[in-house]
Amino acid sequence: MFKLNTCLVLFNENSIPLKSNFNDKQIQILEVAETLFAEKGFDGTSIRNIAKVAKINIAMVSYYFGSKERLLESLIVYRTSDLKNQLENLLLEDLEPIEKINKLIALYINRINSNRGIYRILHYEFTSKKREQNLQAFSELKKGNLKSLETIIEEGQKKGIFRKDVIIPLITPTILGTFFHFHMNKPFFENLLNLKTEDLYNNYIKTNLTKHIQQTIKALLIYES
Amino acid sequence: MFKLNTCLVLFNENSIPLKSNFNDKQIQILEVAETLFAEKGFDGTSIRNIAKVAKINIAMVSYYFGSKERLLESLIVYRTSDLKNQLENLLLEDLEPIEKINKLIALYINRINSNRGIYRILHYEFTSKKREQNLQAFSELKKGNLKSLETIIEEGQKKGIFRKDVIIPLITPTILGTFFHFHMNKPFFENLLNLKTEDLYNNYIKTNLTKHIQQTIKALLIYES
DNA sequence: AAAAATATTAAACACTTGTTTAAATTAAAC
DNA sequence: GTTTAATTTAAACAAGTGTTTAATATTTTT
């Protein structure tokens, strides 16, 4: 009588995303959900809320995704499926380690800033034990990203450019945490730094904030105390 | 017939907290609310939920705080009222600038880590426009904290120890953001760094994470490129 | 064009939400 | 000890929650 189309990304044995076959209607729902989840949180957003904005019937969410929880899962898959590849391509480029780090930072910040919604959601919907099940795929992504960073830094250490007493897993928190904390306090910094328009705000992130993070990580990796 | 005791902190013209006169019952409710809000978010926590854990009647929240929203306001007041003083005392200590910075970082991390709940709540319940009203008092706190940091860094710059091309308002995001991002991804790092018990986790924050942040900020402030 | 599969709908489901009420209990004041 | 005030309670309130159902409309396949 009816078909429940899960449409999740398929993974092979090496967990490389093969395809994410969401149809137009699903994508429409996903993008509305992304906006609302980011604005008001997962629990703060109701299905009726999503349906109204997306101009669909409330039953369509269950029909296309099964449940609200699985809508969130699908959203993560939809948004994180190609970051891995981008990072792996960066590794292969012919650049000095510090340049790779700078590019990695710029890539992270730009990517997160233009997919603001989903990363904000990831940043704090997945802390509670309740959602730890969904966390599996996300955890794999994070491990892969860390591996890429590790490769670059170890390369720099071998060349004698980077110091060896840094705790590599803590560098990601510094990069991403700086961005998130800035963005989480958007109204505060808009006011403090006179970033009256959305353009000014985004530009500040793309230039000053990115530069600050690059400067910080470079100093951390190179400075001899 | 009944008295509605708001019990908010009183501010004088200089917005210095005079006293926060919550009674025992209110504090009991506040601390349960803090735990639950931090665990499951504001919207994810129901009054019945709080009442059950705190072993009180559900009407008591409205009775003592007026509403769920005002319970959150009270919680913020209850938890943030003495940080300002601690920072101002640090400024007066007779220490080298870099030592002051290190102490400020340790103070921040320790304080946030032992009041984990409320800061986690502040970190992401106050981003949505919806709660911007409550944001006023919190914004004042942040401005004060920034002022303290600025004083220390400018002192170091005058002494010729610190470089002058750092963007001071972005240092707080690096300090706090690093901690928060680490803490937000607790399950991930517990697994990655083998922090099996709560003690091991807390100890890692108190030693390694704090050291990493101090090392990072020191490098940023001192390193000449 | 007929049949089958898919998409969409409004209505109902059972349940949870924050808040209020009015009665019952306990504590304080006189 | 009686009266007044403060606290606590169970019950009810209207509104909102995620999900399911069965009927209808649309599209695709034969």
Short mmCIF file of N, CA and C in Angstrom, two decimals, chain A residues 39-40 43-44 120 123-124 127-128 132 139 142-143 146 163 165-167 169-171 173-174 176-178 180-182 184-185 187-189 191-193 204 208-209 212 215-216 218-220 222-223 225, chain B residues 39-40 43-44 120 123-124 127-128 132 139 142-143 146 163 165-167 169-171 173-174 176-178 180-182 184-185 187-189 191-193 204 208-209 212 215-216 218-220 222-223 225:
data_model
loop_
_atom_site.label_atom_id
_atom_site.label_comp_id
_atom_site.label_asym_id
_atom_site.label_seq_id
_atom_site.Cartn_x
_atom_site.Cartn_y
_atom_site.Cartn_z
N GLU A 39 18.10 26.84 14.43
CA GLU A 39 17.54 28.02 15.08
C GLU A 39 17.02 27.72 16.48
N LYS A 40 16.25 26.64 16.56
CA LYS A 40 15.51 26.40 17.81
C LYS A 40 15.84 25.07 18.47
N ASP A 43 14.73 19.55 19.92
CA ASP A 43 13.53 19.45 20.75
C ASP A 43 12.63 20.67 20.63
N GLY A 44 13.23 21.79 20.29
CA GLY A 44 12.46 23.02 20.16
C GLY A 44 11.70 23.12 18.84
N ARG A 120 26.16 23.26 13.72
CA ARG A 120 25.68 23.72 15.01
C ARG A 120 24.86 22.61 15.68
N HIS A 123 27.10 19.97 16.83
CA HIS A 123 27.87 20.46 17.96
C HIS A 123 27.16 20.23 19.28
N TYR A 124 25.86 20.29 19.28
CA TYR A 124 25.23 20.11 20.59
C TYR A 124 24.00 19.25 20.67
N THR A 127 25.44 15.36 22.29
CA THR A 127 26.19 15.20 23.51
C THR A 127 25.48 14.26 24.47
N SER A 128 24.16 14.33 24.49
CA SER A 128 23.40 13.52 25.44
C SER A 128 23.50 12.04 25.07
N GLU A 132 23.30 8.65 21.43
CA GLU A 132 24.60 8.07 21.18
C GLU A 132 24.57 7.05 20.04
N SER A 139 31.08 9.71 14.64
CA SER A 139 32.35 9.42 15.29
C SER A 139 33.38 8.94 14.28
N LYS A 142 34.74 11.92 12.47
CA LYS A 142 35.69 12.67 13.28
C LYS A 142 37.04 11.97 13.35
N LYS A 143 37.00 10.66 13.49
CA LYS A 143 38.25 9.90 13.54
C LYS A 143 39.04 10.06 12.25
N LEU A 146 40.63 13.50 12.12
CA LEU A 146 41.77 13.56 13.02
C LEU A 146 42.98 12.90 12.39
N ARG A 163 57.16 21.53 16.43
CA ARG A 163 57.59 20.96 17.70
C ARG A 163 56.86 19.65 17.96
N ASP A 165 55.98 18.35 21.13
CA ASP A 165 55.27 18.16 22.40
C ASP A 165 53.84 18.70 22.37
N VAL A 166 53.26 18.78 21.17
CA VAL A 166 51.85 19.19 21.10
C VAL A 166 50.95 17.96 21.18
N ILE A 167 49.78 18.15 21.76
CA ILE A 167 48.81 17.06 21.84
C ILE A 167 47.88 17.19 20.63
N PRO A 169 45.34 15.55 19.21
CA PRO A 169 43.87 15.50 19.28
C PRO A 169 43.23 16.75 19.88
N LEU A 170 44.03 17.57 20.56
CA LEU A 170 43.46 18.78 21.16
C LEU A 170 43.51 19.97 20.21
N ILE A 171 44.10 19.78 19.05
CA ILE A 171 44.18 20.89 18.10
C ILE A 171 42.84 21.12 17.41
N PRO A 173 39.79 20.63 18.72
CA PRO A 173 38.97 21.47 19.60
C PRO A 173 39.35 22.94 19.55
N THR A 174 40.64 23.23 19.42
CA THR A 174 41.03 24.64 19.37
C THR A 174 40.55 25.30 18.07
N LEU A 176 38.05 24.22 15.85
CA LEU A 176 36.59 24.26 15.74
C LEU A 176 35.95 24.99 16.91
N GLY A 177 36.50 24.77 18.10
CA GLY A 177 35.95 25.41 19.29
C GLY A 177 35.99 26.93 19.19
N THR A 178 37.10 27.45 18.67
CA THR A 178 37.20 28.89 18.52
C THR A 178 36.10 29.41 17.61
N PHE A 180 33.21 27.91 16.80
CA PHE A 180 31.88 27.70 17.37
C PHE A 180 31.59 28.69 18.48
N HIS A 181 32.57 28.89 19.35
CA HIS A 181 32.32 29.82 20.45
C HIS A 181 32.06 31.23 19.94
N PHE A 182 32.78 31.60 18.89
CA PHE A 182 32.53 32.89 18.26
C PHE A 182 31.12 32.94 17.71
N MET A 184 28.54 30.98 18.36
CA MET A 184 27.49 30.80 19.38
C MET A 184 27.18 32.13 20.07
N ASN A 185 28.17 32.99 20.13
CA ASN A 185 27.98 34.29 20.77
C ASN A 185 27.84 35.39 19.73
N PRO A 187 25.44 37.39 18.63
CA PRO A 187 24.93 38.72 18.99
C PRO A 187 25.95 39.55 19.76
N PHE A 188 26.68 38.89 20.64
CA PHE A 188 27.69 39.58 21.45
C PHE A 188 28.79 40.18 20.57
N PHE A 189 29.30 39.39 19.64
CA PHE A 189 30.41 39.86 18.80
C PHE A 189 29.94 40.83 17.72
N ASN A 191 27.79 43.02 18.15
CA ASN A 191 27.73 44.28 18.88
C ASN A 191 29.13 44.81 19.17
N LEU A 192 30.00 43.94 19.67
CA LEU A 192 31.35 44.34 20.10
C LEU A 192 32.20 44.81 18.92
N LEU A 193 32.08 44.10 17.80
CA LEU A 193 32.98 44.37 16.67
C LEU A 193 32.29 45.16 15.56
N TYR A 204 34.03 38.90 8.31
CA TYR A 204 34.91 38.87 9.49
C TYR A 204 35.38 37.45 9.77
N ASN A 208 39.31 37.77 9.36
CA ASN A 208 39.94 37.95 10.67
C ASN A 208 39.92 36.70 11.53
N LEU A 209 38.76 36.06 11.64
CA LEU A 209 38.67 34.90 12.52
C LEU A 209 39.53 33.76 11.99
N HIS A 212 43.09 34.55 12.65
CA HIS A 212 43.40 34.38 14.08
C HIS A 212 43.66 32.91 14.40
N GLN A 215 46.94 31.79 12.79
CA GLN A 215 48.03 32.38 13.56
C GLN A 215 48.24 31.62 14.87
N THR A 216 47.14 31.27 15.51
CA THR A 216 47.22 30.56 16.79
C THR A 216 47.85 29.18 16.61
N LYS A 218 49.62 28.04 14.11
CA LYS A 218 51.00 28.16 13.66
C LYS A 218 51.93 28.43 14.84
N ALA A 219 51.56 29.37 15.67
CA ALA A 219 52.37 29.70 16.85
C ALA A 219 52.53 28.46 17.73
N LEU A 220 51.44 27.76 17.94
CA LEU A 220 51.47 26.56 18.79
C LEU A 220 52.42 25.51 18.23
N ILE A 222 54.96 25.92 16.01
CA ILE A 222 56.33 26.34 15.68
C ILE A 222 57.09 26.94 16.85
N TYR A 223 56.40 27.65 17.72
CA TYR A 223 57.06 28.40 18.79
C TYR A 223 57.83 27.47 19.74
N SER A 225 59.48 27.24 23.33
CA SER A 225 59.43 27.98 24.60
C SER A 225 60.79 27.97 25.30
N GLU B 39 22.03 18.15 30.75
CA GLU B 39 21.99 16.81 30.17
C GLU B 39 21.12 16.76 28.91
N LYS B 40 19.93 17.34 29.03
CA LYS B 40 18.96 17.13 27.95
C LYS B 40 18.49 18.43 27.30
N ASP B 43 14.65 22.68 26.37
CA ASP B 43 13.40 22.16 25.79
C ASP B 43 13.24 20.67 26.03
N GLY B 44 14.36 19.98 26.18
CA GLY B 44 14.30 18.54 26.40
C GLY B 44 13.96 18.16 27.83
N ARG B 120 27.38 25.05 30.09
CA ARG B 120 26.92 24.36 28.90
C ARG B 120 25.58 24.94 28.45
N HIS B 123 26.09 28.25 27.02
CA HIS B 123 26.77 28.12 25.74
C HIS B 123 25.80 27.94 24.59
N TYR B 124 24.70 27.26 24.82
CA TYR B 124 23.84 27.06 23.67
C TYR B 124 22.34 27.26 23.87
N THR B 127 21.55 31.26 22.18
CA THR B 127 21.88 31.68 20.84
C THR B 127 20.65 32.11 20.07
N SER B 128 19.53 31.42 20.34
CA SER B 128 18.32 31.74 19.59
C SER B 128 17.78 33.11 19.99
N GLU B 132 16.80 36.27 23.73
CA GLU B 132 17.72 37.38 23.73
C GLU B 132 17.46 38.36 24.87
N SER B 139 25.46 39.28 28.84
CA SER B 139 26.33 40.08 27.98
C SER B 139 27.21 41.02 28.82
N LYS B 142 30.07 39.05 30.20
CA LYS B 142 31.09 38.76 29.19
C LYS B 142 31.95 39.98 28.90
N LYS B 143 31.31 41.12 28.84
CA LYS B 143 32.07 42.36 28.59
C LYS B 143 33.07 42.61 29.71
N LEU B 146 36.00 40.24 29.37
CA LEU B 146 36.87 40.67 28.28
C LEU B 146 37.75 41.82 28.70
N ARG B 163 53.29 40.21 21.76
CA ARG B 163 53.18 40.84 20.45
C ARG B 163 51.90 41.68 20.37
N ASP B 165 49.98 42.31 17.48
CA ASP B 165 49.03 42.11 16.37
C ASP B 165 48.02 41.00 16.65
N VAL B 166 47.76 40.74 17.92
CA VAL B 166 46.72 39.75 18.24
C VAL B 166 45.36 40.44 18.39
N ILE B 167 44.32 39.73 18.02
CA ILE B 167 42.98 40.27 18.18
C ILE B 167 42.44 39.78 19.52
N PRO B 169 39.75 40.21 21.45
CA PRO B 169 38.42 39.61 21.66
C PRO B 169 38.31 38.18 21.14
N LEU B 170 39.25 37.77 20.27
CA LEU B 170 39.16 36.40 19.74
C LEU B 170 39.91 35.40 20.61
N ILE B 171 40.57 35.89 21.64
CA ILE B 171 41.30 34.97 22.51
C ILE B 171 40.35 34.19 23.42
N PRO B 173 37.23 33.22 22.73
CA PRO B 173 36.73 32.07 21.98
C PRO B 173 37.72 30.93 21.89
N THR B 174 39.00 31.23 21.77
CA THR B 174 39.97 30.14 21.69
C THR B 174 40.08 29.40 23.03
N LEU B 176 37.83 29.36 25.71
CA LEU B 176 36.58 28.68 26.09
C LEU B 176 36.13 27.69 25.03
N GLY B 177 36.29 28.09 23.77
CA GLY B 177 35.86 27.22 22.67
C GLY B 177 36.58 25.88 22.70
N THR B 178 37.89 25.92 22.98
CA THR B 178 38.65 24.67 23.04
C THR B 178 38.07 23.76 24.12
N PHE B 180 35.04 23.87 25.51
CA PHE B 180 33.67 23.44 25.22
C PHE B 180 33.64 22.37 24.13
N HIS B 181 34.43 22.59 23.09
CA HIS B 181 34.41 21.61 22.02
C HIS B 181 34.90 20.25 22.51
N PHE B 182 35.89 20.29 23.38
CA PHE B 182 36.36 19.05 23.99
C PHE B 182 35.24 18.41 24.80
N MET B 184 32.01 18.99 24.73
CA MET B 184 30.83 18.63 23.94
C MET B 184 31.01 17.28 23.27
N ASN B 185 32.25 16.95 22.96
CA ASN B 185 32.54 15.68 22.33
C ASN B 185 33.10 14.67 23.32
N PRO B 187 32.08 11.85 24.77
CA PRO B 187 32.16 10.42 24.45
C PRO B 187 33.28 10.10 23.46
N PHE B 188 33.46 10.98 22.48
CA PHE B 188 34.49 10.77 21.49
C PHE B 188 35.88 10.76 22.12
N PHE B 189 36.17 11.74 22.96
CA PHE B 189 37.50 11.85 23.55
C PHE B 189 37.72 10.82 24.66
N ASN B 191 36.71 7.90 24.53
CA ASN B 191 37.09 6.71 23.77
C ASN B 191 38.50 6.85 23.20
N LEU B 192 38.77 7.97 22.59
CA LEU B 192 40.05 8.20 21.91
C LEU B 192 41.23 8.21 22.88
N LEU B 193 41.04 8.84 24.03
CA LEU B 193 42.15 9.05 24.97
C LEU B 193 42.11 8.08 26.15
N TYR B 204 42.19 14.77 33.22
CA TYR B 204 42.74 15.14 31.91
C TYR B 204 42.46 16.61 31.61
N ASN B 208 46.14 18.07 31.27
CA ASN B 208 46.52 18.13 29.86
C ASN B 208 45.79 19.20 29.07
N LEU B 209 44.46 19.25 29.20
CA LEU B 209 43.71 20.23 28.41
C LEU B 209 44.06 21.65 28.82
N HIS B 212 47.40 22.48 27.49
CA HIS B 212 47.33 22.72 26.04
C HIS B 212 46.85 24.14 25.73
N GLN B 215 49.55 26.66 26.76
CA GLN B 215 50.63 26.57 25.76
C GLN B 215 50.23 27.30 24.48
N THR B 216 48.99 27.08 24.07
CA THR B 216 48.49 27.70 22.83
C THR B 216 48.47 29.22 22.95
N LYS B 218 49.98 31.15 25.12
CA LYS B 218 51.34 31.67 25.31
C LYS B 218 52.05 31.80 23.96
N ALA B 219 51.98 30.73 23.17
CA ALA B 219 52.63 30.76 21.85
C ALA B 219 52.05 31.88 21.01
N LEU B 220 50.75 32.03 21.04
CA LEU B 220 50.09 33.08 20.25
C LEU B 220 50.57 34.46 20.68
N ILE B 222 53.38 35.30 22.38
CA ILE B 222 54.82 35.55 22.43
C ILE B 222 55.53 35.31 21.11
N TYR B 223 55.07 34.32 20.35
CA TYR B 223 55.78 33.92 19.14
C TYR B 223 55.85 35.04 18.10
N SER B 225 56.55 35.83 14.27
CA SER B 225 56.63 35.11 13.00
C SER B 225 57.68 35.72 12.08
#
